[in-house]
PDB file of C-alpha atoms in Angstrom:
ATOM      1  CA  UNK P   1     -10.283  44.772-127.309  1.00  0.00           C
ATOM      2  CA  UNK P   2     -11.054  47.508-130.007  1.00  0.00           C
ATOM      3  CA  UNK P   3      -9.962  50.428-127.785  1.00  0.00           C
ATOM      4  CA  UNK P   4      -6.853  48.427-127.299  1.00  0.00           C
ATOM      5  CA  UNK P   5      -6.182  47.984-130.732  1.00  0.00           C
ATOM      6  CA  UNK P   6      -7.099  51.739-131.816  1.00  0.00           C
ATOM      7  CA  UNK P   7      -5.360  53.278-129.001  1.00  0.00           C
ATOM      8  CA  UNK P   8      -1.577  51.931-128.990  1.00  0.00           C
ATOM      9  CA  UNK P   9      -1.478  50.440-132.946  1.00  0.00           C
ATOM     10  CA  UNK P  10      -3.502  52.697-135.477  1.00  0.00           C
ATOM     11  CA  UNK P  11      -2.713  55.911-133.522  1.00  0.00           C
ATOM     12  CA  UNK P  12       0.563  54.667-131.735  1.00  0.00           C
ATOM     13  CA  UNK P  13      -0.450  55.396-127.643  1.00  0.00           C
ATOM     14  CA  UNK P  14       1.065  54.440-125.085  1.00  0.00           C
ATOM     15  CA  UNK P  15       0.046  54.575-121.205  1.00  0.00           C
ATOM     16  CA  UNK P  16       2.190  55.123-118.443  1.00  0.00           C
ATOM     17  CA  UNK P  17       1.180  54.424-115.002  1.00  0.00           C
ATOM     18  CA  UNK P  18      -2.455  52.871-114.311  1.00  0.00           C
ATOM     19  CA  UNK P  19      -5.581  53.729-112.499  1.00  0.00           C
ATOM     20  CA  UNK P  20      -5.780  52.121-109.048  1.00  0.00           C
ATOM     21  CA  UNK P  21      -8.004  49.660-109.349  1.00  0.00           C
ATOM     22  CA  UNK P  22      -8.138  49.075-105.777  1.00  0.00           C
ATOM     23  CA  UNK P  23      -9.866  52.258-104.949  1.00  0.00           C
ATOM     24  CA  UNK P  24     -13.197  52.549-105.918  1.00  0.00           C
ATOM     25  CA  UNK P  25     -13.738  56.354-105.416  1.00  0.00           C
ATOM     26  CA  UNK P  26     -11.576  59.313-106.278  1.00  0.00           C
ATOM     27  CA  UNK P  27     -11.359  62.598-108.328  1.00  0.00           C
ATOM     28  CA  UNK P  28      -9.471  62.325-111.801  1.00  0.00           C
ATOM     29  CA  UNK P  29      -7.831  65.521-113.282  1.00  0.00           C
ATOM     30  CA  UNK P  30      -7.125  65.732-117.004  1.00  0.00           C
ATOM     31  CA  UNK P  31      -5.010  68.097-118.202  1.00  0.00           C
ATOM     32  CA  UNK P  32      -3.933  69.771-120.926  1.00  0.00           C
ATOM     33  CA  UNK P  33      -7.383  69.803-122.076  1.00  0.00           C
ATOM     34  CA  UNK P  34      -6.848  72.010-125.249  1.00  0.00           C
ATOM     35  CA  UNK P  35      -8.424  70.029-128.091  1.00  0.00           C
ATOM     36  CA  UNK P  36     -11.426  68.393-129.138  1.00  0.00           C
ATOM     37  CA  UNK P  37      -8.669  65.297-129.656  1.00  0.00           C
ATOM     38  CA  UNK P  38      -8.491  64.864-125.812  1.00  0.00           C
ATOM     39  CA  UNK P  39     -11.739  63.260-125.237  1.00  0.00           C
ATOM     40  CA  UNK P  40     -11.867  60.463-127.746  1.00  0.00           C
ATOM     41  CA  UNK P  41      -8.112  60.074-126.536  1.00  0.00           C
ATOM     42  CA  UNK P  42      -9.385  59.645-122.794  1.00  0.00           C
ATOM     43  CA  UNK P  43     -11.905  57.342-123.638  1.00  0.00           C
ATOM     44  CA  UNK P  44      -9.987  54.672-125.395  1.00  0.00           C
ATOM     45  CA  UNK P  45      -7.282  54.861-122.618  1.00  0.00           C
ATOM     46  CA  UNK P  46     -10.047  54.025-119.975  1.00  0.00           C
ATOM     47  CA  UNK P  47     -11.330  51.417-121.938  1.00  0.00           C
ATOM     48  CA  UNK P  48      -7.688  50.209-122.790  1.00  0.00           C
ATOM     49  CA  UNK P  49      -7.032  49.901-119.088  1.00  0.00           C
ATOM     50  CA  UNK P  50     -10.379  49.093-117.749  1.00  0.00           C
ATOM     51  CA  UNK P  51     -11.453  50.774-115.297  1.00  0.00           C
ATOM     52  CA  UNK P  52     -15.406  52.963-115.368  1.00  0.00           C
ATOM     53  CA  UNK P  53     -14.777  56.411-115.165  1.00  0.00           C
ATOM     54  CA  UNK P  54     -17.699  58.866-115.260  1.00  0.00           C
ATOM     55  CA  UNK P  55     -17.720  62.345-116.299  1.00  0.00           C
ATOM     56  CA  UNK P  56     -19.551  65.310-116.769  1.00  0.00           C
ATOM     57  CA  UNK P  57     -19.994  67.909-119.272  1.00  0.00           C
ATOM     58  CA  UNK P  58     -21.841  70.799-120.385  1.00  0.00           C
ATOM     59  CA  UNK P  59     -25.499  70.032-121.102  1.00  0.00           C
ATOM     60  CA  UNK P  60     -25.942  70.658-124.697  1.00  0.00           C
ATOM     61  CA  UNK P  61     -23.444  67.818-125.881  1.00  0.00           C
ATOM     62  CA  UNK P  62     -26.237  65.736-123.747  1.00  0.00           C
ATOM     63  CA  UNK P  63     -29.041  66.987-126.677  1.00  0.00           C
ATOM     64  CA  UNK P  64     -29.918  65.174-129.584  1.00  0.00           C
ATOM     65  CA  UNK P  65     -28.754  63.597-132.099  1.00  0.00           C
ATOM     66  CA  UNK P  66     -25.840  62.423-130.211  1.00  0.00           C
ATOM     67  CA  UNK P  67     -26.771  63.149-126.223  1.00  0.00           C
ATOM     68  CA  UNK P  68     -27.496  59.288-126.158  1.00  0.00           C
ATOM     69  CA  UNK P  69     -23.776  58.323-126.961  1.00  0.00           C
ATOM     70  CA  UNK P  70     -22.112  60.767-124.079  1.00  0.00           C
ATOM     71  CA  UNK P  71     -24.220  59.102-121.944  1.00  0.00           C
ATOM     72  CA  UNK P  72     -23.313  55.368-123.036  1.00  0.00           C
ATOM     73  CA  UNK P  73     -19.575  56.687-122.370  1.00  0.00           C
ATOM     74  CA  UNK P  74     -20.334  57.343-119.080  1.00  0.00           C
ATOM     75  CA  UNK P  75     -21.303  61.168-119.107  1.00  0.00           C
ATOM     76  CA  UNK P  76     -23.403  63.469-117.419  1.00  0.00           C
ATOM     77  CA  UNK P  77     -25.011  66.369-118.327  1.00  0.00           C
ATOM     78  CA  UNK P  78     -24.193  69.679-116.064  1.00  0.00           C
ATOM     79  CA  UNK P  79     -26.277  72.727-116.554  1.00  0.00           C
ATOM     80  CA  UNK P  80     -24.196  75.612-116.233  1.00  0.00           C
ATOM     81  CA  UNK P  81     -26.927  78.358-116.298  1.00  0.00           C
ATOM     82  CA  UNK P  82     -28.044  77.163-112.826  1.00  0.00           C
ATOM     83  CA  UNK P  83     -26.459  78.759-109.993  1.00  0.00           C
ATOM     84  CA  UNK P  84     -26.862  75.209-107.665  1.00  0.00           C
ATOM     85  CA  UNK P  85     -23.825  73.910-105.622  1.00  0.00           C
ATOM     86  CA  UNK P  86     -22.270  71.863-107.870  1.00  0.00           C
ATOM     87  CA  UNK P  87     -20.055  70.857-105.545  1.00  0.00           C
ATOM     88  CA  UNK P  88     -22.435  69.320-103.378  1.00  0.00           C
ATOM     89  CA  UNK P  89     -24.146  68.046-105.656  1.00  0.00           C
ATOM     90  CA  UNK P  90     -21.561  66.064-106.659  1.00  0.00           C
ATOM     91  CA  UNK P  91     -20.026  65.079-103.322  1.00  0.00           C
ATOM     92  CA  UNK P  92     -23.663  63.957-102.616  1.00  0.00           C
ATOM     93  CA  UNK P  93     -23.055  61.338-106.007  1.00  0.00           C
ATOM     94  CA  UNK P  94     -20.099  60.111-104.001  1.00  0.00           C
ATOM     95  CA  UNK P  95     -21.900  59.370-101.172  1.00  0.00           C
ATOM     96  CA  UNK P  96     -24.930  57.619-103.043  1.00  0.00           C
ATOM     97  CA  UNK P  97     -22.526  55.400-105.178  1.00  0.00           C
ATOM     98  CA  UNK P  98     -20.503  52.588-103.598  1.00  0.00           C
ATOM     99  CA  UNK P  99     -17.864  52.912-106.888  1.00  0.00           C
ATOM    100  CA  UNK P 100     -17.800  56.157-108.315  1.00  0.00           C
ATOM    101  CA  UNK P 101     -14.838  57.610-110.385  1.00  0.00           C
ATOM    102  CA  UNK P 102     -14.986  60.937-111.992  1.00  0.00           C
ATOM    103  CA  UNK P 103     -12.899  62.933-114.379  1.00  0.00           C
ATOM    104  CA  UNK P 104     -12.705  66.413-114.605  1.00  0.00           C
ATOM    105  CA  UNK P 105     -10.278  69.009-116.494  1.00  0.00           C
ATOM    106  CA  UNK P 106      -8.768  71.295-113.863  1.00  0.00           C
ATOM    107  CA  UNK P 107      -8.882  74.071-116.799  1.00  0.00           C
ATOM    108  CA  UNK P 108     -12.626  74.015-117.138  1.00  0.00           C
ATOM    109  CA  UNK P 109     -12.306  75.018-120.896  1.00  0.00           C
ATOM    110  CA  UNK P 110     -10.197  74.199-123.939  1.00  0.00           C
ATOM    111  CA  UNK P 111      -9.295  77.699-124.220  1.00  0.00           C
ATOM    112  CA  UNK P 112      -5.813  79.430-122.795  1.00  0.00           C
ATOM    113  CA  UNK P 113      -6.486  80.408-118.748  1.00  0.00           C
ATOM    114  CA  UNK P 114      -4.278  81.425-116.540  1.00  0.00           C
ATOM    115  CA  UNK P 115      -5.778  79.958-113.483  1.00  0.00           C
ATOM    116  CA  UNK P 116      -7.612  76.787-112.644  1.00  0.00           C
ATOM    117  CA  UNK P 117     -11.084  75.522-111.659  1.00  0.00           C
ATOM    118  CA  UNK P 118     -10.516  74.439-107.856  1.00  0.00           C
ATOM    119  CA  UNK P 119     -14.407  72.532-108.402  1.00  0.00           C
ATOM    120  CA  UNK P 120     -12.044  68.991-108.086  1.00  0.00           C
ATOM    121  CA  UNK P 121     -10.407  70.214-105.207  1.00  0.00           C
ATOM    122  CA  UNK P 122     -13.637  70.843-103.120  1.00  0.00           C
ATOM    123  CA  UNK P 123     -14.892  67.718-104.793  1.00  0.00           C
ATOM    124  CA  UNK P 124     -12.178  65.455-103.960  1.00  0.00           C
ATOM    125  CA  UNK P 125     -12.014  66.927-100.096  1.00  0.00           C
ATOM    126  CA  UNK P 126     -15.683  67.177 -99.533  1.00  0.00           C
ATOM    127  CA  UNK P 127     -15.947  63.503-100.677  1.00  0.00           C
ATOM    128  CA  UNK P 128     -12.637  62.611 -98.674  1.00  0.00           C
ATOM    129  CA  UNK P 129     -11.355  60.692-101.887  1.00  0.00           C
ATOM    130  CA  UNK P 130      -7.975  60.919-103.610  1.00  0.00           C
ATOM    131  CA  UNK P 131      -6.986  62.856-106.777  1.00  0.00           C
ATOM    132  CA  UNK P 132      -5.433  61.202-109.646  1.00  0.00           C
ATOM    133  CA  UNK P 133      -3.687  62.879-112.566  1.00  0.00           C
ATOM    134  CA  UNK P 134      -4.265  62.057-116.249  1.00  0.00           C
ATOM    135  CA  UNK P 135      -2.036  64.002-118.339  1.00  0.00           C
ATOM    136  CA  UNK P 136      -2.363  64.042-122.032  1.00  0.00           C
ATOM    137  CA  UNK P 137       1.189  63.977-123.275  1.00  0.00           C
ATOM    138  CA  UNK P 138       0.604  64.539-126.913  1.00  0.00           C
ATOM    139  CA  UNK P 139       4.327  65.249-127.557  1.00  0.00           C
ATOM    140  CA  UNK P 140       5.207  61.676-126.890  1.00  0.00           C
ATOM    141  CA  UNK P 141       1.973  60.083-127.514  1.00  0.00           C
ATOM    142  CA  UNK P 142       1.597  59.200-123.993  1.00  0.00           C
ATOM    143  CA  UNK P 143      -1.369  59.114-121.193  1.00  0.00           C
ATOM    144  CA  UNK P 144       0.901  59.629-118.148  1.00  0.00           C
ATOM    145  CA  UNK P 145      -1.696  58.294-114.951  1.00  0.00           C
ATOM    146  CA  UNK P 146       0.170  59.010-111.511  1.00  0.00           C
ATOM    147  CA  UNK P 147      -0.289  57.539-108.727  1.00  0.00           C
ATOM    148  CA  UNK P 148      -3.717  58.883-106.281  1.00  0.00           C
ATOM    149  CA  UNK P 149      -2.597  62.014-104.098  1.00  0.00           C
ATOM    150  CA  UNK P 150      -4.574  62.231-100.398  1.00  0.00           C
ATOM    151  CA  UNK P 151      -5.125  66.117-100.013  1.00  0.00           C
ATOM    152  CA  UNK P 152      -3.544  67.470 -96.939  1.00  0.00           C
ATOM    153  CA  UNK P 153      -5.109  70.394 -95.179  1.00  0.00           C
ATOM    154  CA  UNK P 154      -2.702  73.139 -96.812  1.00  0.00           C
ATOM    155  CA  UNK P 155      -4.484  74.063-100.096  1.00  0.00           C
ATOM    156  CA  UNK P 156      -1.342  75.803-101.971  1.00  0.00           C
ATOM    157  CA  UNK P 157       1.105  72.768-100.883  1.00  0.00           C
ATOM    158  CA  UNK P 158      -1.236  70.522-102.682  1.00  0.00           C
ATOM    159  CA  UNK P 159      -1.649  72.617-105.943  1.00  0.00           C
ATOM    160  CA  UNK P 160       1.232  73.291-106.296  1.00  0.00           C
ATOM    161  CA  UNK P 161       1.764  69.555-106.094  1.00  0.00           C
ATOM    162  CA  UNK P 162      -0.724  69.264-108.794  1.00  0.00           C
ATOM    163  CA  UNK P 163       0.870  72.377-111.542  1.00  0.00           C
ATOM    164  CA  UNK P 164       3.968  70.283-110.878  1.00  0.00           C
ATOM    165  CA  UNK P 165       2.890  67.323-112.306  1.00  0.00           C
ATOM    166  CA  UNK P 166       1.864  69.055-114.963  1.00  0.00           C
ATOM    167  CA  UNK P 167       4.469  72.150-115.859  1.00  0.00           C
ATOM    168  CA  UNK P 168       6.392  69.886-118.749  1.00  0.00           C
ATOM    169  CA  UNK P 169       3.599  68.393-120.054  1.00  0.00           C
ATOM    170  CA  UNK P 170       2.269  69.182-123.770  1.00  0.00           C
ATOM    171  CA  UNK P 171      -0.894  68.921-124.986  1.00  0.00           C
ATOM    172  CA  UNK P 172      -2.487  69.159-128.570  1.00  0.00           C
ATOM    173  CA  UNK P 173      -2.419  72.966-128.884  1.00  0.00           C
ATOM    174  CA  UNK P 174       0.441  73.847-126.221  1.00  0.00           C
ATOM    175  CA  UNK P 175      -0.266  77.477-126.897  1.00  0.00           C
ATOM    176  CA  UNK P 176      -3.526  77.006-124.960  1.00  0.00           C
ATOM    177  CA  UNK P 177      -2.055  75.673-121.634  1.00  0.00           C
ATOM    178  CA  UNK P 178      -0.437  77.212-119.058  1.00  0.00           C
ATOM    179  CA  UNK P 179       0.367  75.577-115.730  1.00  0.00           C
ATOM    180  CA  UNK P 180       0.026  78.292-113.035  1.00  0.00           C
ATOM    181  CA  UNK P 181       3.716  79.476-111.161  1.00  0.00           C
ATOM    182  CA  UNK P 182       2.653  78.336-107.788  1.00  0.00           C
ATOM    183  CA  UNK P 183      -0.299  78.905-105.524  1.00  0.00           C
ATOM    184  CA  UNK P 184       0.749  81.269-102.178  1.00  0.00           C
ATOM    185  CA  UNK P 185      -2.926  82.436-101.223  1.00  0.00           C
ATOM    186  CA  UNK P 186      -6.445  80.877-101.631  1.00  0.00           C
ATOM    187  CA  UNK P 187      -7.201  79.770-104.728  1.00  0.00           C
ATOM    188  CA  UNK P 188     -10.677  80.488-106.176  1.00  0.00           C
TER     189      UNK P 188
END
């Protein structure tokens, strides 16, 4: 496989951990998202491992002249102007889809924040599917995939969870990432 062969020889990859394979719906979270880098990165580890992940993203990367390719990959387009539940909306492509995986970064930007999106969370509990956790390790050239969390019904104990798996982890630009200290009220 191409993927294969870019992935862990020309740029020198490595994965750690897999996507269940056995599960056919769940929430992935990708984090640090800080570079343009991650996305070509998270592609050729999902085609190096195999499994269809969707995601979405903003609508204008859906525009010509290269809309058609982000949806070949798997994408789909989110307008952002709209004030529609996007939530629901995409619990409701949960329930329509007999196998449906989807990625999202729990940043919501590239740039620094200081607290993250919670869209996954609802997501992944409105849907009643698991989380998984992609990490982009650039320091050690590694995707780091754990294994799929069930969300329990105490918010904070489960983010936390989540900025755990994540505090030691460096991404392209580790100036832009910041892991929140740990959640103790509702998180927005």
């Amino acid at each position: 496989m191409i993927s294969k062969f870019i992935f862990q020889k020309i740029l020198g990859w490595k994965i750690v951990g897999d996507f269940p394979k056995e599960l056919k719906k769940y929430v992935v979270i990708g984090a640090p998202h800080t570079s343009w880098k991650d996305f070509p990165i998270a592609i050729l580890a999902r085609n190096t491992i195999g499994v269809k992940i969707n995601f979405i993203g903003k609508a204008s990367l859906f525009k010509p002249p290269f809309g058609f390719l982000f949806k070949a990959l798997g994408g789909a387009p989110v307008d952002r102007s709209k004030s529609s539940n996007k939530v629901d909306a995409i619990v409701a492509l949960f329930n329509e889809h007999d196998e449906f995986r989807l990625a999202l970064s729990p940043e919501g930007t590239r740039d620094k924040v200081t607290e993250w999106k919670t869209g996954f969370y609802y997501i992944a509990k409105g849907a009643n599917v698991p989380v998984v956790m992609f990490a982009f390790d650039f320091k050690n050239k590694r995707i780091i995939i754990a294994p799929p969390y069930y969300l329990t019904e105490d918010m904070n104990a489960d983010m936390n969870h989540f900025y755990d798996f994540y505090r030691d982890i460096q991404g392209a630009k580790p100036e832009l990432f910041s892991v929140p200290e740990k959640s103790k009220t509702s998180v927005k």
